[in-house]
Amino acid sequence: MKRSASAMWNGDLKSGRGTVSTDSGVLSNTQYSFGTRFENAAGTNPEELIAAAHAGCFSMALSAQLAEAGLVAQSIQTKATVTLEKSGGGFAIPAVHLELTARIPGASQQAFETAAENAKSGCPVSKLLNAKITLDKKLEA
């Protein structure tokens, strides 16, 4: 299975503008720029899109891990925070931090933690990223 997206950029780094689109149409000429990446301008940026992809992928992977343990989540809420840092002559993403809050009827703390750790390491986006991935997890009653 393959999925694709495209980006268009016009101009130089600081004053230029770009758009990103996905084949599904969920993103359609969505604006991004230096201002959306390094300042607080309206629009998206690559790190935000990576964070969204990682949060979604991890949540689905956790659901699969829970199913293997005979559990079904009532809710899984994941926030991913991507760190972008200056590195050498450019920038790098050295870390992603996941914050998980889940309601899983009948789950023990141990089963929850095992499923969450397996999802963190097994999610395809986690496998893609060459970054330190950390996870805080909370099982709600």
Tab-separated table of C-alpha atoms in Angstrom, residues 57-71 73 76 115 118-119:
chain	number	residue	atom	x	y	z
A	57	CYS	CA	-0.387	5.864	13.934
A	58	PHE	CA	0.455	5.241	17.584
A	59	SER	CA	-3.226	5.316	18.593
A	60	MET	CA	-4.087	2.739	15.935
A	61	ALA	CA	-1.102	0.578	16.894
A	62	LEU	CA	-2.193	0.684	20.534
A	63	SER	CA	-5.690	-0.403	19.516
A	64	ALA	CA	-4.160	-3.386	17.712
A	65	GLN	CA	-1.983	-4.266	20.720
A	66	LEU	CA	-5.011	-4.107	23.007
A	67	ALA	CA	-6.977	-6.388	20.673
A	68	GLU	CA	-4.182	-8.975	20.906
A	69	ALA	CA	-4.648	-8.852	24.701
A	70	GLY	CA	-8.419	-9.240	24.358
A	71	LEU	CA	-9.091	-5.613	25.279
A	73	ALA	CA	-10.381	0.850	24.380
A	76	ILE	CA	-7.359	6.590	23.263
A	115	ALA	CA	0.456	-2.597	25.015
A	118	ASN	CA	4.710	-2.287	22.120
A	119	ALA	CA	2.697	0.291	20.174
